[in-house]
Short mmCIF file of C-alpha atoms in Angstrom, two decimals:
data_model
loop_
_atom_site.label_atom_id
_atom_site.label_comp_id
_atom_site.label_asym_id
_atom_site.label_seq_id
_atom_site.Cartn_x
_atom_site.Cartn_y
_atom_site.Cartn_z
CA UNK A 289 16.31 -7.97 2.95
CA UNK A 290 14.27 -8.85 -0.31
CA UNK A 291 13.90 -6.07 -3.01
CA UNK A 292 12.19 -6.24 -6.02
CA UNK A 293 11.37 -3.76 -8.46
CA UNK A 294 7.60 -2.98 -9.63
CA UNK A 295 6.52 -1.90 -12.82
CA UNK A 296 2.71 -0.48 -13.22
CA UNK A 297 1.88 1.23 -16.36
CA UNK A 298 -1.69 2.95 -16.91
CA UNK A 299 -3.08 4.84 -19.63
CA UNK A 300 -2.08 8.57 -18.72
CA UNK A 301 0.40 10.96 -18.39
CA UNK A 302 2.31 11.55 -15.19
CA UNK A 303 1.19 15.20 -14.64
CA UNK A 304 -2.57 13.71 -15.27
CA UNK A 305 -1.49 11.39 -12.10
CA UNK A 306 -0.30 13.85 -10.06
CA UNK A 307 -3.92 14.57 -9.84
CA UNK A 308 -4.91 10.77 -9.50
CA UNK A 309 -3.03 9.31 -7.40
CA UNK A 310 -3.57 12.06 -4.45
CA UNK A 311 -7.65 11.14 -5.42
CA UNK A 312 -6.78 7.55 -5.51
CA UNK A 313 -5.08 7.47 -1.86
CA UNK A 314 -7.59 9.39 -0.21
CA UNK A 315 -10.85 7.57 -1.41
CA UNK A 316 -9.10 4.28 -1.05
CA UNK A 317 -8.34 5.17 2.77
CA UNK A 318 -11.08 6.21 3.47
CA UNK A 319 -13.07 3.06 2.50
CA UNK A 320 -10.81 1.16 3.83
CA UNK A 321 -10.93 2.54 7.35
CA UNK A 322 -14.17 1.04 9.67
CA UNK A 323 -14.29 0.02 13.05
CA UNK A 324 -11.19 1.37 14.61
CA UNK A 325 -9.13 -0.14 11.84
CA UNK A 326 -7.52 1.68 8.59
CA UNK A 327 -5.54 4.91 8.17
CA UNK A 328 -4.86 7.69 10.68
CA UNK A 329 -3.52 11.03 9.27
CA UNK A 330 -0.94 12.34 11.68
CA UNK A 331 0.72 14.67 9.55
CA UNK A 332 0.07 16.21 6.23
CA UNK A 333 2.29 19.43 5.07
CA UNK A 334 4.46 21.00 2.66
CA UNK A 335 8.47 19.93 2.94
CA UNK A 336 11.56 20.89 0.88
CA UNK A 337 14.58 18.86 0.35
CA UNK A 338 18.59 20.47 -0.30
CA UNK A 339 18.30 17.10 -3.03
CA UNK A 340 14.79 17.34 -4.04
CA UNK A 341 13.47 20.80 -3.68
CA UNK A 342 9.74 21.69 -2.66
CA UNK A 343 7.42 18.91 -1.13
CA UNK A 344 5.04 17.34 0.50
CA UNK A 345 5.70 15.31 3.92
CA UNK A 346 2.61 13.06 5.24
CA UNK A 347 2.80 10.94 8.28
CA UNK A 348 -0.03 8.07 8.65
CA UNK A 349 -0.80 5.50 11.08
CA UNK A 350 -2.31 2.25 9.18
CA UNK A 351 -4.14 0.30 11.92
CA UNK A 352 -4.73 -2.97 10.53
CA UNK A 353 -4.92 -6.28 12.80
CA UNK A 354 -7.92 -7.97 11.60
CA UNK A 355 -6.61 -7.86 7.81
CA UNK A 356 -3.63 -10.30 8.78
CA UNK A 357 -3.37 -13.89 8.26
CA UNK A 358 -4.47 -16.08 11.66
CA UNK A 359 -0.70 -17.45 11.77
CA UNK A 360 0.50 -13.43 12.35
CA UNK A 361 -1.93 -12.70 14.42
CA UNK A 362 -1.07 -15.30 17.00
CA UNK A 363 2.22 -13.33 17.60
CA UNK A 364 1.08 -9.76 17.96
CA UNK A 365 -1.01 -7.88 20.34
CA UNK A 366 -4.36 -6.84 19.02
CA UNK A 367 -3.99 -2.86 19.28
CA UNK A 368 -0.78 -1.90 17.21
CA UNK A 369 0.02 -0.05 13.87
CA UNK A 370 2.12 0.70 10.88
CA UNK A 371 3.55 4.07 10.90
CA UNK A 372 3.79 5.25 7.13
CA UNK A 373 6.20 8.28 5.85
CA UNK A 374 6.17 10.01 2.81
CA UNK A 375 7.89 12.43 0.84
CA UNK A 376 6.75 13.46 -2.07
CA UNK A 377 8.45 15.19 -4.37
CA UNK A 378 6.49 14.50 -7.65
CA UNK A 379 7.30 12.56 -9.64
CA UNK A 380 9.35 10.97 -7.42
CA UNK A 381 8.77 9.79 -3.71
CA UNK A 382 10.18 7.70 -0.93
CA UNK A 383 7.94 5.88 1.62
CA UNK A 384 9.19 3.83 4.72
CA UNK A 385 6.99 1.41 6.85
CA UNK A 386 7.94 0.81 10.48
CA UNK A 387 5.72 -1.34 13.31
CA UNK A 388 4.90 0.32 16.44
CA UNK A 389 5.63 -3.78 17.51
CA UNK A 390 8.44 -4.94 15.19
CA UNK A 391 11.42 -2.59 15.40
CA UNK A 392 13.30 -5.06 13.24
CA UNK A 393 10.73 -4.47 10.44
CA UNK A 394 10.94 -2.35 8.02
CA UNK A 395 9.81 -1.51 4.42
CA UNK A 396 11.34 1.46 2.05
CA UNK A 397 9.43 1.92 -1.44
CA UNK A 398 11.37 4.38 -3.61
CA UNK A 399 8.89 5.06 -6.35
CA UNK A 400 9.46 7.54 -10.13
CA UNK A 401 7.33 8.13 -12.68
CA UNK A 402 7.91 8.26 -16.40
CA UNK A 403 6.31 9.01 -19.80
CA UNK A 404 7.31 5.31 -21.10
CA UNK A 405 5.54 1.89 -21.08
CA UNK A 406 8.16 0.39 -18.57
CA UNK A 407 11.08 0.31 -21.00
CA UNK A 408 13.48 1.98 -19.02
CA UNK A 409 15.92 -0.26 -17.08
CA UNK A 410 17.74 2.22 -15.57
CA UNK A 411 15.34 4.05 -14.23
CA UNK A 412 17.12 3.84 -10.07
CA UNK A 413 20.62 3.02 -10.38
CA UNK A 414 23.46 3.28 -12.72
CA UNK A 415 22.93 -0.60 -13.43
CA UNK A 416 19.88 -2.15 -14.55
CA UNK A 417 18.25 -4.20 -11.94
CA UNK A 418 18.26 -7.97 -11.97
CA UNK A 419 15.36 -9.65 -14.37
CA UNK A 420 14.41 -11.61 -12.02
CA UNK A 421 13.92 -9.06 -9.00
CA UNK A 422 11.72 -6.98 -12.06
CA UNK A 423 7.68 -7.62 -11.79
CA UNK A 424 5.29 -6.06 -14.29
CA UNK A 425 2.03 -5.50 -13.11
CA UNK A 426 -0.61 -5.27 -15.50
CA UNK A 427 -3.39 -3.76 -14.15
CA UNK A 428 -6.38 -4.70 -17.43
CA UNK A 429 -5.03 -8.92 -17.26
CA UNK A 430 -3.59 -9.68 -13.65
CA UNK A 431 -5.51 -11.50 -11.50
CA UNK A 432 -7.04 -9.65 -8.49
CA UNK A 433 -7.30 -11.47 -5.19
CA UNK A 434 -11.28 -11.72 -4.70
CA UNK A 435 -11.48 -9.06 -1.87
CA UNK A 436 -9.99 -6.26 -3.95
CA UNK A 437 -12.05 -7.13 -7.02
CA UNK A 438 -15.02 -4.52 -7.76
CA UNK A 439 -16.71 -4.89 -11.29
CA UNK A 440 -16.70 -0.93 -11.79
CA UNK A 441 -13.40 -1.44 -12.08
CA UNK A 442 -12.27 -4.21 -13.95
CA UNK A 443 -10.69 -2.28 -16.47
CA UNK A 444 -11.14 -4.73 -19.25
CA UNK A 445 -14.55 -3.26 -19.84
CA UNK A 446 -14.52 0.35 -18.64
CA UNK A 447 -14.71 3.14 -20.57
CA UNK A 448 -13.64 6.86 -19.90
CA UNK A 449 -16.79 9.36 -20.47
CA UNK A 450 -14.35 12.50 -20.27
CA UNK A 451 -11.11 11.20 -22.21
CA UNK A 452 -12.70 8.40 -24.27
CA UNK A 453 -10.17 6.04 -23.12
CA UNK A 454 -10.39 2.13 -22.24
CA UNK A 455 -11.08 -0.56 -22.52
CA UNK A 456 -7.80 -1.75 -21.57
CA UNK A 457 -7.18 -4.55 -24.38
CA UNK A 458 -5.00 -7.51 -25.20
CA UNK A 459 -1.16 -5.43 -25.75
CA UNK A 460 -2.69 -2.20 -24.47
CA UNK A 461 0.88 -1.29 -22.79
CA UNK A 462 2.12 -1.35 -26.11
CA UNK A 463 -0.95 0.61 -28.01
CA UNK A 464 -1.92 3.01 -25.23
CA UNK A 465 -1.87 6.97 -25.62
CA UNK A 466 -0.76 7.88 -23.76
CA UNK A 467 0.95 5.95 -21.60
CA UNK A 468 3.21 6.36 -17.99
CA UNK A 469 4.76 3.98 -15.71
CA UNK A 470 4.94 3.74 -11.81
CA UNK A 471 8.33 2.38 -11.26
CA UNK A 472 8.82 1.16 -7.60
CA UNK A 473 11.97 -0.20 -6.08
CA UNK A 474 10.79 -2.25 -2.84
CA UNK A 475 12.60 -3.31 0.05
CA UNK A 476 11.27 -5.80 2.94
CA UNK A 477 13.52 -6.36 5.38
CA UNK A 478 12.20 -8.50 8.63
CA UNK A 479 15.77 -9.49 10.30
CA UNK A 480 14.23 -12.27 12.90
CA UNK A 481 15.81 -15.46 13.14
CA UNK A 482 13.39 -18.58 11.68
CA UNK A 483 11.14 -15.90 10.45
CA UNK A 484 12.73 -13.27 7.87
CA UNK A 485 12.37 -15.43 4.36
CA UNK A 486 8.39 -16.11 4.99
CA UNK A 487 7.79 -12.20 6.45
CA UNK A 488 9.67 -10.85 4.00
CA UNK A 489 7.79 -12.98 1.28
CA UNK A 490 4.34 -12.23 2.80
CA UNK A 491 5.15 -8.37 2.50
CA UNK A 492 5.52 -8.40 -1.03
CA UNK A 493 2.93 -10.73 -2.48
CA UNK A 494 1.01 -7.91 -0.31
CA UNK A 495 2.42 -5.23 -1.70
CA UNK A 496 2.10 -6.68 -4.78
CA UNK A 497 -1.84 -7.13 -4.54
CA UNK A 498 -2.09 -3.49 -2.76
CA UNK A 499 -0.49 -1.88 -6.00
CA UNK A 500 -2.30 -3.89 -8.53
CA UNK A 501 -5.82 -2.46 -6.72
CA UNK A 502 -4.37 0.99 -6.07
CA UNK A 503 -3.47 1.65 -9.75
CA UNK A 504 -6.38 -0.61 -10.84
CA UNK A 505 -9.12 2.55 -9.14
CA UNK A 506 -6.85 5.45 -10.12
CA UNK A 507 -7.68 4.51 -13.80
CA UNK A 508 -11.43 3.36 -12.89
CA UNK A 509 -11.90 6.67 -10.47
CA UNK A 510 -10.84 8.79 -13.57
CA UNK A 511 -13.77 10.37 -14.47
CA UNK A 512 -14.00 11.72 -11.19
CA UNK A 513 -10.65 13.09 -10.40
CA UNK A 514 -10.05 14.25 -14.05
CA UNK A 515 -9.94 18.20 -14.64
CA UNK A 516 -9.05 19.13 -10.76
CA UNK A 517 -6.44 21.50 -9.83
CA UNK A 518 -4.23 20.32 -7.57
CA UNK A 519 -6.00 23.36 -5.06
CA UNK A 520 -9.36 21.06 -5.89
CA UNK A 521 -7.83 17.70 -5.05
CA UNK A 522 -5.96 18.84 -1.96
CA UNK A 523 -9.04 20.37 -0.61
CA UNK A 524 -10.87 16.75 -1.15
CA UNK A 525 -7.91 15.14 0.42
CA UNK A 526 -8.18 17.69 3.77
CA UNK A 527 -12.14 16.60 3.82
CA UNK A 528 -11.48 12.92 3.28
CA UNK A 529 -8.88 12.88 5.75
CA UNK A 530 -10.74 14.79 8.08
CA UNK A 531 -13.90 11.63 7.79
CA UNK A 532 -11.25 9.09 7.30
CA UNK A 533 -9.64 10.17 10.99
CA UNK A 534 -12.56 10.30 12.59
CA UNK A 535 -14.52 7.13 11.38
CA UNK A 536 -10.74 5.30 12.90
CA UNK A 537 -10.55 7.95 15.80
CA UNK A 538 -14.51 7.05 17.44
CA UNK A 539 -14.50 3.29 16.89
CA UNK A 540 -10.76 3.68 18.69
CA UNK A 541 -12.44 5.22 21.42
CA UNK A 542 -15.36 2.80 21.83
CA UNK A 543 -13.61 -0.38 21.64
CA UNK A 544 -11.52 0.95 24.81
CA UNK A 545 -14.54 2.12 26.80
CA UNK A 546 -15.42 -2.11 26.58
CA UNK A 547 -11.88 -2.92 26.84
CA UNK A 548 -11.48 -1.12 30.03
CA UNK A 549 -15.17 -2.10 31.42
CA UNK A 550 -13.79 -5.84 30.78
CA UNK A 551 -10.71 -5.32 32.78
CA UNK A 552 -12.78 -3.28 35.57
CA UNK A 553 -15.30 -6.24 35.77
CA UNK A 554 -12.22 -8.77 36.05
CA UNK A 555 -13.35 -10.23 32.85
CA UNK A 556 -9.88 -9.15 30.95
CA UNK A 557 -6.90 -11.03 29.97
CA UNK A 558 -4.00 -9.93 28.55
CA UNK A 559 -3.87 -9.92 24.70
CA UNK A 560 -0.42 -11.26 24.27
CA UNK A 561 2.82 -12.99 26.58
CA UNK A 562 5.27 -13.62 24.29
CA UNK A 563 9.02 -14.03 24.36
CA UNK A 564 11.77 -11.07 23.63
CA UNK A 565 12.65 -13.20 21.00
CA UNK A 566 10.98 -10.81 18.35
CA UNK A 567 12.96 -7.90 19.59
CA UNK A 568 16.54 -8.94 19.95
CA UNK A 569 16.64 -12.04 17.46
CA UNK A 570 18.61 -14.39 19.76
CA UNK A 571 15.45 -16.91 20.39
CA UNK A 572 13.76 -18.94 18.41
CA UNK A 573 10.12 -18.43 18.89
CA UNK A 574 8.76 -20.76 21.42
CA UNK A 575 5.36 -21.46 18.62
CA UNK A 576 6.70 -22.97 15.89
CA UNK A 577 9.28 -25.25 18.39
CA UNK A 578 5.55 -26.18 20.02
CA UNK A 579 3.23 -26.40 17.23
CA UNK A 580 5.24 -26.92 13.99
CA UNK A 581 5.55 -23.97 10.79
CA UNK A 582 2.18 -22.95 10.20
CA UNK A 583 0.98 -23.09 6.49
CA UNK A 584 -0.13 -19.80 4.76
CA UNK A 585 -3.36 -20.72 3.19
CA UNK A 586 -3.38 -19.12 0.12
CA UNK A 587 -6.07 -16.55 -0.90
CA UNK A 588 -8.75 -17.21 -3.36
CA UNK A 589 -7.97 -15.09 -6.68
CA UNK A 590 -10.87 -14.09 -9.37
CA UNK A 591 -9.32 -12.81 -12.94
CA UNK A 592 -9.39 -9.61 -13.94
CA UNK A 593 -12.36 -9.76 -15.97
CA UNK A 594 -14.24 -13.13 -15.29
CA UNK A 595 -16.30 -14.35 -18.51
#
């Protein structure tokens, strides 16, 4: 298992995100979901803990094959997904990732917010966590991989019409207000033999690029979320989700009808034969004994705000 520990400040308070980030997940989703592929709402509705008291539970299915590297997608079958659950307790929440194809895989974010610029080092446990398993994101100065990046938000040069805030400037996390951090303890764990280092890696320099974009458009998106209710922005997130389900649900549907009329014409093959090797982690795989460790190419990254 790998864990690291995330820290994303942003110029606002963490009552104002309450607001945001329920905005922020449901526009993203639904942009993100075309052509069968993206994020399925299975179940969205109010939950209370013994621990945490009154909540919010949300169960999502992220379909997402064609956004994986070639060298992944040679080992799974084309029609699977990532089952995502939440509880929310604001301002703090727990999310776990399984695969409907990897039962040994397996990803728990435990996430708090805070009124502070990242200071606290405390913030999970009654010991600080390692330096070197701490990352701060820096959503005005990191660089963006080049499919993420959208000049509307580059935050470097936007400006807030309703709260006059931004541009996010050089030492911003330490002149902002006001200011909050997303703390976010992470935990990848892939336990396949020859395989659980590089997965494990590959999850978080994903989740790592996921949460630099994420809080990157809650900040950009602000003028549009800011002076909802929460009433207001869970009404938006029932209509979004509503689209967002159906945009994933009908191009489901129609890539079937041609799967099927394939298989009917005798024009099908199977999408994957692969050893039990993934399930049990006894066996090596069989492709990298054949073909040799397949190098992850590495993504072409623009700055945050190119000159």
């Amino acid at each position: 298992m790998l864990l690291k520990e995330y820290r994303i400040c942003m110029p606002l308070t963490v009552e104002e995100y309450r607001i945001g980030q329920l905005y922020m997940i449901s526009k993203h989703s639904h942009e993100q979901s075309s052509d069968g592929e993206g994020v399925e709402v299975i179940i969205n509705e109010p939950y209370e803990s013994a621990v945490h008291g009154e909540g919010q539970y949300t169960e999502k299915r992220v379909y997402l094959n064609r956004k994986l590297p070639a060298w992944i997608r040679g080992f799974i079958p084309k029609i699977f997904y990532i089952t995502e659950k939440a509880w929310n307790y604001y301002p703090y929440t727990v999310t776990e990732y399984t695969c409907s194809f990897l039962p040994k895989f397996q990803i728990r974010i435990e996430t708090k917010f805070e009124n502070n610029n990242g200071c606290n080092a405390q913030v999970f446990r009654d010991k600080p966590t390692p330096e070197e398993d701490v990352c701060f994101i820096d959503i005005a100065t990191d660089d963006i991989t080049e499919g993420y990046y959208k000049k509307s938000e580059d935050l470097r040069s936007f400006h807030s019409a309703k709260t006059g805030r931004g541009p996010l400037l050089d030492n911003w996390r330490e002149t902002s207000e006001p200011i909050m951090c997303s703390y976010k303890l992470v935990a990848a764990k892939f336990e396949v033999y020859g395989f659980q280092s590089r997965v494990e890696g590959f999850v978080h320099k994903n989740i790592r690029d996921i949460l630099l974009a994420g809080h990157r458009q809650a900040v950009a998106w602000m003028d549009e979320w800011y002076g909802m209710s929460l009433e207001d922005v869970r009404k938006f997130e029932r209509k979004l989700q509503e689209e967002t389900n159906c945009k994933v649900n009908c191009q489901k549907k129609t890539q079937d009808s041609k799967n099927d009329a394939k298989l009917n014409n005798g024009g099908g093959r199977h999408s994957i034969s692969r050893s039990t090797s993934w399930n049990n982690g006894t066996e090596p795989c069989s492709y990298s004994a054949t073909n040799g460790p397949a190098d992850i190419k590495p993504r072409h990254r623009l700055p945050s705000a190119p000159e």
